[in-house]
XYZ file of C-alpha atoms in Angstrom:
654
model
C 0.152 0.182 0.082
C 1.570 3.374 -0.861
C 2.178 5.629 1.926
C 3.363 9.321 2.304
C 5.421 11.032 4.963
C 3.937 14.315 6.263
C 5.722 16.541 8.247
C 3.212 18.830 10.567
C 4.759 21.227 13.122
C 7.004 18.983 15.132
C 5.882 15.657 14.028
C 6.622 13.586 11.073
C 3.723 11.048 10.398
C 3.401 8.081 8.080
C -0.034 7.985 6.269
C -1.123 5.192 4.259
C -2.932 5.602 1.254
C -5.255 2.626 -0.138
C -6.783 4.881 -3.184
C -4.261 7.219 -4.626
C -6.893 8.942 -6.589
C -7.659 10.885 -3.318
C -6.875 14.449 -3.305
C -4.302 16.340 -1.637
C -6.643 17.795 0.721
C -7.856 14.396 1.763
C -4.208 13.560 2.661
C -3.628 16.670 4.546
C -6.885 15.758 6.572
C -5.642 12.499 7.256
C -2.412 13.514 8.306
C -4.080 16.305 10.735
C -6.426 13.459 12.173
C -3.354 11.769 13.225
C -1.460 14.523 14.505
C -4.278 15.587 16.532
C -4.686 11.972 18.187
C -1.065 11.960 19.271
C -1.446 15.287 21.166
C -2.994 15.536 24.772
C -4.659 18.968 23.816
C -5.222 18.050 20.085
C -2.485 20.327 19.350
C -4.733 23.416 19.769
C -6.765 22.357 16.946
C -10.761 22.322 17.376
C -11.692 20.804 14.095
C -9.714 19.094 11.187
C -12.537 20.419 8.679
C -12.148 23.916 9.622
C -8.376 24.145 10.016
C -7.131 25.585 7.005
C -3.616 24.440 5.490
C -1.207 24.157 2.576
C 0.490 21.136 1.408
C 3.869 21.553 -0.249
C 6.863 19.000 -1.204
C 9.642 18.918 1.096
C 12.060 18.953 -1.852
C 11.718 22.185 -3.569
C 8.799 23.398 -1.124
C 6.803 23.254 -4.357
C 3.147 24.020 -3.548
C 0.612 21.227 -4.005
C -3.227 22.181 -5.040
C -5.675 20.799 -2.623
C -7.978 19.264 -5.666
C -5.088 17.210 -7.304
C -5.261 13.499 -6.938
C -2.024 12.126 -4.922
C -1.498 9.713 -8.071
C -0.919 12.668 -10.313
C 1.233 14.676 -8.072
C 3.078 12.364 -5.628
C 5.112 9.207 -5.820
C 4.805 6.326 -3.353
C 6.968 7.430 -0.145
C 6.990 11.053 -1.133
C 7.829 13.481 1.720
C 5.450 16.585 2.084
C 5.108 19.415 4.677
C 1.599 20.757 5.903
C 1.485 24.304 7.198
C -1.242 25.119 9.153
C -2.493 28.746 8.401
C -1.440 31.138 11.064
C 1.748 28.792 12.177
C 4.900 29.990 11.797
C 7.518 27.598 10.148
C 8.615 24.881 12.742
C 12.329 25.192 13.676
C 12.594 21.226 13.283
C 11.788 21.708 9.677
C 14.655 22.842 7.529
C 12.914 24.566 4.243
C 16.033 26.335 3.131
C 18.088 23.114 2.832
C 21.172 24.971 4.063
C 24.221 24.309 2.103
C 22.510 22.549 -0.840
C 24.395 24.027 -3.802
C 23.855 24.431 -7.419
C 25.280 20.755 -7.937
C 22.704 19.028 -5.416
C 20.036 20.996 -7.084
C 20.770 19.332 -10.299
C 21.761 16.025 -8.762
C 21.149 12.905 -10.959
C 22.044 9.360 -9.681
C 25.180 8.028 -11.260
C 25.848 5.218 -13.088
C 29.482 4.908 -12.904
C 31.445 3.124 -9.723
C 34.542 3.740 -8.020
C 36.074 0.618 -6.304
C 37.481 1.607 -2.960
C 40.131 -0.715 -1.410
C 41.365 1.951 1.338
C 44.659 2.285 -0.520
C 44.229 4.298 -3.610
C 41.924 7.121 -3.497
C 42.630 10.438 -4.368
C 41.811 13.834 -3.338
C 40.514 14.276 -7.162
C 38.403 10.960 -6.932
C 36.879 12.257 -3.456
C 36.091 15.403 -4.632
C 34.322 13.856 -7.518
C 32.348 11.338 -5.134
C 31.274 14.607 -3.391
C 29.610 16.022 -6.378
C 27.805 12.981 -6.936
C 29.666 11.596 -9.981
C 29.952 8.256 -8.762
C 28.705 5.337 -6.671
C 30.940 3.014 -4.530
C 31.673 -0.547 -4.405
C 34.414 -2.650 -2.553
C 37.286 -4.502 -4.145
C 37.134 -8.236 -3.264
C 40.534 -7.871 -1.439
C 38.889 -5.079 0.728
C 36.019 -7.195 1.597
C 38.492 -10.270 2.463
C 40.421 -8.055 4.900
C 37.463 -6.560 6.563
C 36.177 -10.137 7.301
C 39.368 -11.072 8.682
C 39.473 -8.173 11.004
C 35.859 -8.824 12.461
C 36.621 -12.304 12.945
C 39.385 -11.463 15.253
C 37.253 -8.695 17.241
C 34.135 -11.655 17.415
C 37.120 -13.941 18.977
C 37.919 -11.155 21.696
C 34.364 -10.680 22.788
C 33.651 -14.552 23.141
C 36.831 -15.154 24.876
C 35.775 -12.045 27.468
C 39.398 -10.333 26.852
C 39.746 -6.764 28.305
C 40.176 -4.629 25.277
C 39.891 -0.767 25.031
C 36.604 0.491 23.035
C 35.699 -3.252 22.823
C 35.019 -4.583 26.275
C 35.656 -1.332 28.084
C 34.379 2.220 28.182
C 36.268 5.090 26.430
C 38.642 7.927 27.079
C 38.819 8.401 30.989
C 36.549 5.333 31.242
C 39.116 3.124 29.511
C 39.315 1.046 32.780
C 35.860 0.319 33.157
C 34.924 -3.074 31.789
C 31.643 -3.369 30.119
C 29.286 -6.715 30.580
C 29.138 -8.502 26.973
C 25.151 -8.005 27.419
C 25.625 -4.380 27.439
C 28.390 -4.152 24.330
C 25.581 -3.116 21.778
C 24.324 -0.439 24.305
C 27.983 0.721 24.863
C 28.398 1.396 21.276
C 24.994 3.067 20.528
C 25.385 5.165 23.541
C 28.800 6.256 22.286
C 27.437 7.477 18.858
C 24.464 9.303 20.763
C 26.430 10.872 23.537
C 29.115 12.053 20.948
C 26.498 13.653 18.471
C 27.145 17.039 20.424
C 28.044 19.211 17.236
C 26.451 22.521 16.924
C 26.303 24.979 13.595
C 24.801 24.363 10.164
C 25.238 21.105 8.522
C 27.423 20.141 6.080
C 26.106 20.479 2.587
C 25.157 17.426 0.976
C 28.508 17.278 -1.286
C 30.578 17.703 1.735
C 28.707 15.014 3.573
C 28.897 13.042 0.755
C 32.569 13.205 0.668
C 32.690 12.477 4.600
C 30.964 9.108 4.362
C 32.751 8.098 1.085
C 36.248 8.790 2.880
C 35.040 6.947 6.104
C 33.954 4.105 3.933
C 37.133 4.092 2.284
C 39.206 3.908 5.830
C 37.007 1.197 6.972
C 37.972 -0.813 3.696
C 41.350 -1.165 4.816
C 40.448 -3.550 7.261
C 42.014 -2.490 10.400
C 38.973 -1.107 12.252
C 37.114 -4.302 12.933
C 33.770 -3.240 11.249
C 31.600 -5.851 10.188
C 31.162 -6.411 6.466
C 27.450 -6.194 6.761
C 27.663 -2.436 8.487
C 30.080 -1.706 5.799
C 27.941 -2.621 2.946
C 24.941 -0.782 4.850
C 26.895 2.178 4.566
C 27.743 2.107 0.842
C 23.949 1.475 0.260
C 23.187 4.572 2.001
C 26.092 6.422 0.003
C 24.660 5.137 -3.237
C 21.296 6.220 -2.549
C 22.673 9.830 -1.382
C 21.118 9.237 2.101
C 23.219 11.601 4.261
C 23.119 12.261 7.747
C 22.778 15.609 9.268
C 26.488 16.656 10.478
C 27.144 20.026 12.077
C 29.735 21.859 10.962
C 31.285 22.554 14.536
C 32.583 20.514 17.396
C 35.661 18.660 16.401
C 39.183 19.692 18.156
C 40.737 17.131 15.605
C 42.055 14.521 18.371
C 40.585 11.899 19.010
C 39.730 12.226 15.524
C 36.577 14.147 14.611
C 34.656 12.415 17.414
C 31.426 14.807 16.992
C 31.080 14.954 13.183
C 31.547 11.474 12.620
C 29.160 10.706 15.457
C 26.395 12.510 13.907
C 27.545 10.655 10.497
C 26.799 7.468 12.094
C 23.860 8.539 13.959
C 21.728 8.819 10.824
C 22.928 5.531 9.510
C 21.508 4.343 12.716
C 18.063 5.632 11.692
C 18.287 8.463 14.383
C 18.631 12.150 13.743
C 18.091 14.048 10.747
C 18.960 12.833 7.013
C 18.884 14.269 3.715
C 18.342 12.724 0.235
C 17.627 14.221 -3.224
C 14.125 12.588 -2.871
C 13.053 13.574 0.496
C 14.914 16.756 1.445
C 15.513 17.022 5.146
C 13.778 14.668 7.430
C 13.962 12.054 10.346
C 16.647 9.524 9.355
C 14.635 6.372 9.644
C 11.886 7.617 7.279
C 14.590 8.596 4.577
C 16.306 5.424 4.851
C 12.834 3.416 4.775
C 12.136 5.748 1.756
C 14.928 4.080 0.045
C 14.187 0.587 1.078
C 17.281 0.863 3.635
C 17.359 -0.511 7.264
C 19.491 1.194 9.959
C 22.526 -0.565 10.875
C 22.882 -2.298 14.121
C 26.153 -1.645 15.978
C 28.188 -4.557 17.039
C 30.847 -4.388 19.600
C 33.588 -1.955 18.810
C 31.556 -0.842 15.459
C 30.552 2.430 17.079
C 34.076 3.478 17.826
C 35.006 2.241 14.227
C 32.610 4.787 12.792
C 33.279 7.700 14.812
C 37.186 7.734 15.315
C 39.519 9.210 12.717
C 40.483 12.351 10.858
C 37.850 12.281 7.993
C 36.204 15.516 8.535
C 39.561 17.522 8.515
C 40.615 15.192 5.402
C 37.571 15.333 3.355
C 37.107 19.199 3.656
C 40.956 19.389 2.953
C 40.374 17.437 -0.127
C 37.888 19.782 -1.514
C 40.331 22.789 -0.140
C 43.300 21.550 -2.069
C 41.258 20.549 -5.266
C 39.646 24.161 -5.408
C 42.790 25.537 -4.469
C 44.433 23.835 -7.504
C 42.026 25.057 -9.589
C 41.954 28.976 -8.618
C 46.025 28.966 -8.855
C 46.046 28.122 -12.271
C 43.218 30.261 -13.439
C 44.929 32.988 -11.252
C 47.838 32.940 -13.776
C 45.441 33.250 -16.724
C 43.602 36.281 -14.807
C 46.712 37.995 -14.048
C 48.106 37.521 -17.674
C 45.053 39.270 -18.987
C 45.652 42.349 -16.610
C 49.330 42.425 -17.583
C 48.422 43.004 -21.113
C 45.356 45.495 -20.489
C 47.985 47.599 -18.368
C 50.548 47.091 -21.185
C 53.052 45.030 -19.241
C 55.973 43.103 -20.648
C 57.054 39.614 -20.843
C 60.700 39.981 -19.984
C 60.037 39.210 -16.611
C 59.390 35.416 -17.605
C 62.280 34.988 -19.324
C 63.369 31.269 -18.622
C 66.857 32.282 -17.814
C 65.679 34.523 -14.932
C 63.635 31.522 -13.478
C 66.510 28.711 -13.909
C 68.526 30.749 -11.472
C 65.856 30.133 -8.816
C 64.604 26.907 -9.951
C 61.531 26.456 -7.955
C 59.215 24.231 -9.642
C 56.029 26.413 -9.254
C 57.723 29.513 -10.185
C 59.208 27.921 -13.478
C 55.754 26.504 -14.243
C 53.969 29.940 -13.726
C 56.522 31.811 -15.888
C 56.008 29.239 -18.488
C 52.015 29.528 -18.300
C 52.793 33.513 -18.582
C 54.864 32.838 -21.899
C 52.085 30.497 -23.179
C 49.519 32.918 -22.951
C 51.032 36.359 -23.802
C 52.780 38.094 -27.136
C 54.875 35.479 -29.362
C 55.118 34.194 -32.657
C 52.625 31.664 -31.733
C 50.236 34.065 -29.998
C 50.866 37.632 -31.567
C 48.914 40.564 -29.629
C 48.085 43.617 -30.867
C 47.902 45.459 -27.563
C 51.510 44.330 -27.130
C 52.487 45.519 -30.454
C 50.947 49.054 -29.437
C 53.387 49.825 -27.144
C 56.519 48.010 -27.951
C 58.778 50.908 -27.777
C 57.412 52.784 -24.859
C 60.111 54.332 -22.346
C 58.988 52.467 -19.091
C 61.578 50.088 -17.862
C 59.980 47.542 -15.939
C 56.443 46.587 -14.360
C 55.156 47.025 -10.863
C 55.632 43.759 -8.485
C 52.234 42.624 -9.244
C 52.665 41.732 -12.319
C 56.613 41.496 -12.503
C 56.880 38.848 -9.490
C 53.769 36.679 -10.593
C 55.963 33.566 -10.862
C 57.385 34.082 -7.519
C 54.288 34.963 -5.589
C 51.926 32.685 -7.717
C 54.796 29.973 -7.643
C 55.185 29.357 -4.070
C 51.168 29.072 -3.843
C 51.300 26.378 -6.558
C 54.508 24.340 -4.854
C 52.474 24.743 -1.415
C 49.338 23.332 -2.875
C 51.287 20.564 -4.229
C 52.582 19.887 -1.042
C 49.524 19.999 0.543
C 47.745 17.495 -1.639
C 50.501 14.996 -0.974
C 49.766 15.072 2.720
C 45.995 14.840 2.231
C 46.464 11.834 -0.281
C 48.380 10.143 2.067
C 45.871 10.852 4.891
C 42.836 9.842 2.469
C 44.548 6.402 2.489
C 45.585 6.004 6.158
C 43.718 4.151 8.935
C 43.173 6.811 11.747
C 41.103 5.284 14.348
C 41.910 3.383 17.567
C 42.421 0.690 18.598
C 43.871 -0.759 15.511
C 42.885 -4.314 14.568
C 45.806 -6.543 13.025
C 44.001 -9.710 11.843
C 47.381 -11.313 10.570
C 48.930 -10.702 13.965
C 45.842 -11.539 16.227
C 45.676 -8.406 18.021
C 44.639 -5.072 18.603
C 46.854 -2.139 19.528
C 46.078 1.317 20.707
C 47.907 4.127 19.141
C 47.330 7.873 17.962
C 46.602 7.635 14.135
C 43.642 9.657 15.064
C 45.470 12.896 15.912
C 44.881 15.525 13.130
C 48.187 17.574 13.317
C 49.450 16.331 9.918
C 46.151 17.874 7.878
C 45.881 20.674 10.220
C 49.289 21.880 9.995
C 48.886 21.446 6.107
C 45.592 23.255 5.867
C 46.793 26.109 7.781
C 49.607 26.719 5.289
C 47.327 25.983 2.634
C 45.370 28.818 3.745
C 48.544 31.468 3.860
C 49.731 30.292 0.781
C 46.529 30.584 -1.351
C 45.487 33.753 0.374
C 48.551 35.515 -1.529
C 46.777 34.956 -4.828
C 43.895 37.439 -3.563
C 46.435 39.593 -2.096
C 48.462 40.074 -5.102
C 45.135 40.262 -7.013
C 43.541 43.102 -5.158
C 46.668 45.280 -5.925
C 46.258 44.505 -9.518
C 42.352 45.588 -9.338
C 43.650 48.948 -7.593
C 46.260 49.133 -10.970
C 43.208 48.707 -13.155
C 40.792 51.073 -11.494
C 43.292 54.032 -10.928
C 43.784 56.219 -13.936
C 46.895 57.311 -12.563
C 48.309 53.787 -12.835
C 46.558 52.546 -15.740
C 45.983 55.153 -18.249
C 42.399 54.187 -18.695
C 39.281 55.660 -17.270
C 38.830 55.869 -13.595
C 37.272 52.710 -12.234
C 36.835 51.441 -15.838
C 33.807 53.223 -16.601
C 32.839 56.444 -19.000
C 31.072 59.435 -17.558
C 32.759 59.095 -14.240
C 31.039 60.796 -11.569
C 27.700 59.652 -12.971
C 28.739 56.314 -12.891
C 30.793 54.615 -10.407
C 31.943 51.737 -12.245
C 34.277 49.127 -10.225
C 34.778 51.570 -7.267
C 33.112 49.393 -4.955
C 33.672 46.316 -6.436
C 37.366 46.921 -5.594
C 36.070 47.735 -2.012
C 34.769 44.379 -1.847
C 37.863 42.635 -3.086
C 39.835 44.741 -0.173
C 37.349 43.543 2.274
C 37.712 39.838 1.403
C 41.476 40.315 1.834
C 41.254 41.750 4.964
C 39.111 38.888 6.186
C 41.564 36.512 4.993
C 44.354 38.183 7.109
C 42.620 37.216 9.997
C 41.522 33.770 8.897
C 45.007 32.866 7.755
C 46.119 33.180 11.488
C 47.013 29.121 12.142
C 44.423 27.205 14.096
C 46.721 24.341 14.784
C 49.049 26.263 16.937
C 46.176 26.080 19.476
C 45.492 23.047 21.728
C 42.827 22.621 24.568
C 42.919 19.538 26.756
C 39.856 17.531 26.629
C 38.178 14.457 27.869
C 39.626 14.809 31.721
C 43.084 15.259 30.359
C 42.995 11.812 28.531
C 43.236 13.770 25.421
C 45.780 16.625 26.411
C 46.919 17.863 23.014
C 44.606 18.281 20.136
C 45.134 19.921 16.705
C 42.180 21.906 15.942
C 41.964 20.601 12.563
C 38.482 20.813 11.792
C 38.572 24.721 11.919
C 41.854 24.808 9.937
C 39.707 22.939 7.198
C 36.894 24.857 7.301
C 38.680 28.432 7.426
C 40.954 27.174 4.667
C 37.916 26.748 2.555
C 36.689 30.244 3.595
C 39.956 31.772 2.394
C 39.786 29.861 -0.826
C 36.469 30.851 -1.498
C 37.364 34.794 -0.784
C 40.538 34.215 -3.421
C 37.962 33.022 -5.957
C 35.635 35.943 -5.240
C 38.571 38.526 -5.533
C 40.024 36.920 -8.895
C 36.629 36.978 -10.328
C 36.439 40.730 -9.580
C 39.908 41.110 -11.213
C 38.599 39.021 -14.105
C 35.951 41.452 -14.773
C 37.872 44.170 -14.507
C 40.664 43.395 -16.959
C 37.803 42.260 -19.523
C 36.411 45.763 -18.807
C 39.743 47.177 -19.318
C 40.057 45.559 -22.772
C 36.826 47.514 -23.777
C 38.939 50.799 -23.691
C 41.848 49.219 -25.866
C 39.567 48.271 -28.697
C 39.877 47.613 -31.520
C 43.132 46.279 -30.723
C 42.899 42.292 -29.776
C 45.239 40.435 -27.223
C 46.194 36.957 -28.002
C 44.228 34.279 -29.265
C 44.102 32.224 -25.595
C 42.942 35.517 -23.780
C 40.545 36.404 -26.455
C 38.876 33.171 -25.916
C 39.039 33.663 -22.251
C 37.357 37.376 -22.526
C 34.718 35.567 -24.904
C 34.002 33.497 -22.241
C 33.212 35.974 -19.829
C 31.388 38.022 -22.067
C 28.757 35.016 -22.572
C 27.715 35.687 -18.909
C 28.458 39.518 -18.163
C 28.178 42.308 -20.619
C 30.372 45.275 -20.875
C 29.770 47.959 -18.092
C 28.704 50.909 -20.324
C 26.829 52.452 -17.385
C 26.034 51.570 -13.687
C 23.963 48.491 -13.041
C 23.575 45.784 -10.363
C 26.808 44.273 -10.087
C 27.099 41.611 -7.662
C 25.265 39.061 -10.377
C 28.081 39.721 -12.603
C 30.669 39.018 -9.839
C 28.669 35.672 -8.905
C 28.531 34.645 -12.809
C 32.111 35.085 -13.144
C 32.938 33.343 -9.814
C 30.842 30.408 -11.218
C 33.009 30.248 -14.364
C 36.173 29.863 -11.874
C 34.407 27.088 -9.576
C 33.629 25.350 -12.711
C 37.130 25.828 -14.095
C 35.891 27.049 -17.406
C 38.577 29.767 -17.587
C 41.054 27.267 -17.229
C 39.261 24.712 -19.694
C 39.102 27.446 -22.473
C 42.951 28.467 -22.101
C 44.338 24.919 -21.576
C 44.374 24.009 -25.160
C 46.682 26.713 -26.162
C 48.973 26.519 -23.261
C 49.584 22.754 -23.857
C 50.001 23.380 -27.719
C 52.361 26.310 -27.111
C 54.572 24.432 -24.382
C 54.697 21.285 -26.895
C 56.301 23.345 -29.351
C 58.322 26.210 -27.546
C 60.910 25.196 -24.747
C 62.029 27.952 -22.764
C 65.819 28.955 -23.409
C 68.040 31.746 -22.401
C 66.212 34.423 -24.224
C 62.694 35.576 -23.577
C 59.896 34.439 -25.599
C 58.902 37.787 -26.827
C 60.378 40.981 -25.492
C 57.267 43.114 -25.836
C 57.356 46.365 -24.090
C 59.946 48.245 -22.384
C 62.603 47.077 -24.843
C 65.972 48.268 -24.318
C 66.851 48.107 -27.663
C 66.967 51.074 -30.080
C 63.627 51.139 -32.215
C 65.840 50.195 -35.115
C 66.718 46.905 -33.545
C 65.194 43.846 -34.998
C 62.608 42.115 -32.817
C 63.971 38.864 -31.910
C 61.852 35.798 -31.478
C 63.379 32.375 -30.608
C 61.893 28.987 -32.137
C 62.828 26.508 -30.051
C 63.455 22.787 -31.513
């Protein structure tokens, strides 16, 4: 028999429906009857027939017409919200679906799978799992290891051995032995009591990453979780049934206890869950709607599910992937600004950078050469100022390889740490089936990813810091030789005046956010956990810093494209013209003042989706396959010290 889950005030009610030709109005009245029946005072409702209400879908909040038939507008196990006239929305219901992004809104069930073995997952894979591009399955070898690990734990329980977290309490209660009859309750109590986080929930994408990473760690076969429980977690992931995980509450040792407990709580059928089908609802109803059963915890399984660095690491994986994307796009945006400000390519001469051979510095210099004036990509703008009397550019242009380069190298360093952490067993105690024993250790300590992510925030911030100074140069007519604030009829129009202020505000916020959280530690758990990493905050603020960097660079890209308007009909190089065309596909030139925030957001979206990189990359690759940097500059464009009669030298490298 079809049934529907109806939310009224603070209650979730399952309403069976024998006849789906009944109306939405009938469904609402049936739900109200059940609601009144459960309340001593009838919930303050005197008459079901006289109560006016509206019914809407939980997912998308679309209103349903009371006269529509259920068969026409709902599917079996749909979730609906009934709002009684005069009521405010219950705080128990989450109508805004916090953290649901454009990716989640367009979620489609994936068809491809990633096989997890606990050893080979990358930050890129994890990021794509978060975006909903893949489902999960285990390798046969991983399943074998999980079974072996569980068999050892079952033996320990049968033999009544005293082992931390399996037959004892936790933390300060490690010496308290628990009777076998209470071991299931012990694990359930652990998850419930540790579900003490606060704040907004992680977005579905981030929760999906968190769940996928926890599955990957358990697949290593050193946690003692049963194969049955691990399969249940995979089924929940593949159905996109995602627990309500508050973003705050972890100190990063003993692992991310609070957020991982919330993750496990939903899988137990308690607390809240989200799925594309249901929106936010009680976990037991969400699981049931997808044909799933709550997991039942065996000895040690509660501890196995909540002990580890997976929140720090999953957020860190997103941070490092977005950082890598913005760093290489920052090179493209800065190159476009250099063109608009009539800069030179001489500072990117390979001989300069071979004398200070940091990999990132060399990579950035080569990328600038790939984008700027050369035989391969001639620029009319560069040609127009070839023999001007300026000698060198400001640091914000000339020193891009040095400043952007260290950000690139730092990202590579952090990515290596995050990828190692992704494939590490980080819970406690560890189960070694081949040795027949469990060993307590400290792999749950989050210092590695915490320190790395603090470093990442500091390095990536500099991309915004230098970008904001380039925006200033674009907007300041004394520095740019362009109209003030990049707009005609200045005074009547303010142009990019306040867009630059926004960039300055974001850079200033980043300076505070870049204070490292991992230098702090507060003793917890009655001094049992007397040194912690504060890695959860390191990860969250790194992501905020990166988002600010993306937004500042979006403003610079908008400003640089606007600057080109004042240099027309001259054209820049082919790859930079392609970037200009991409921006103009979503934002028109700034002829007179208009609402600017949507323009910034549209270009920010291009950057997040890496479209700026994707447009320029084929030209970068082709250039670098044909031109190898040598001792001479790729193209001495502006500020030439040669006489006007000297031939223009370009070196084609074999």
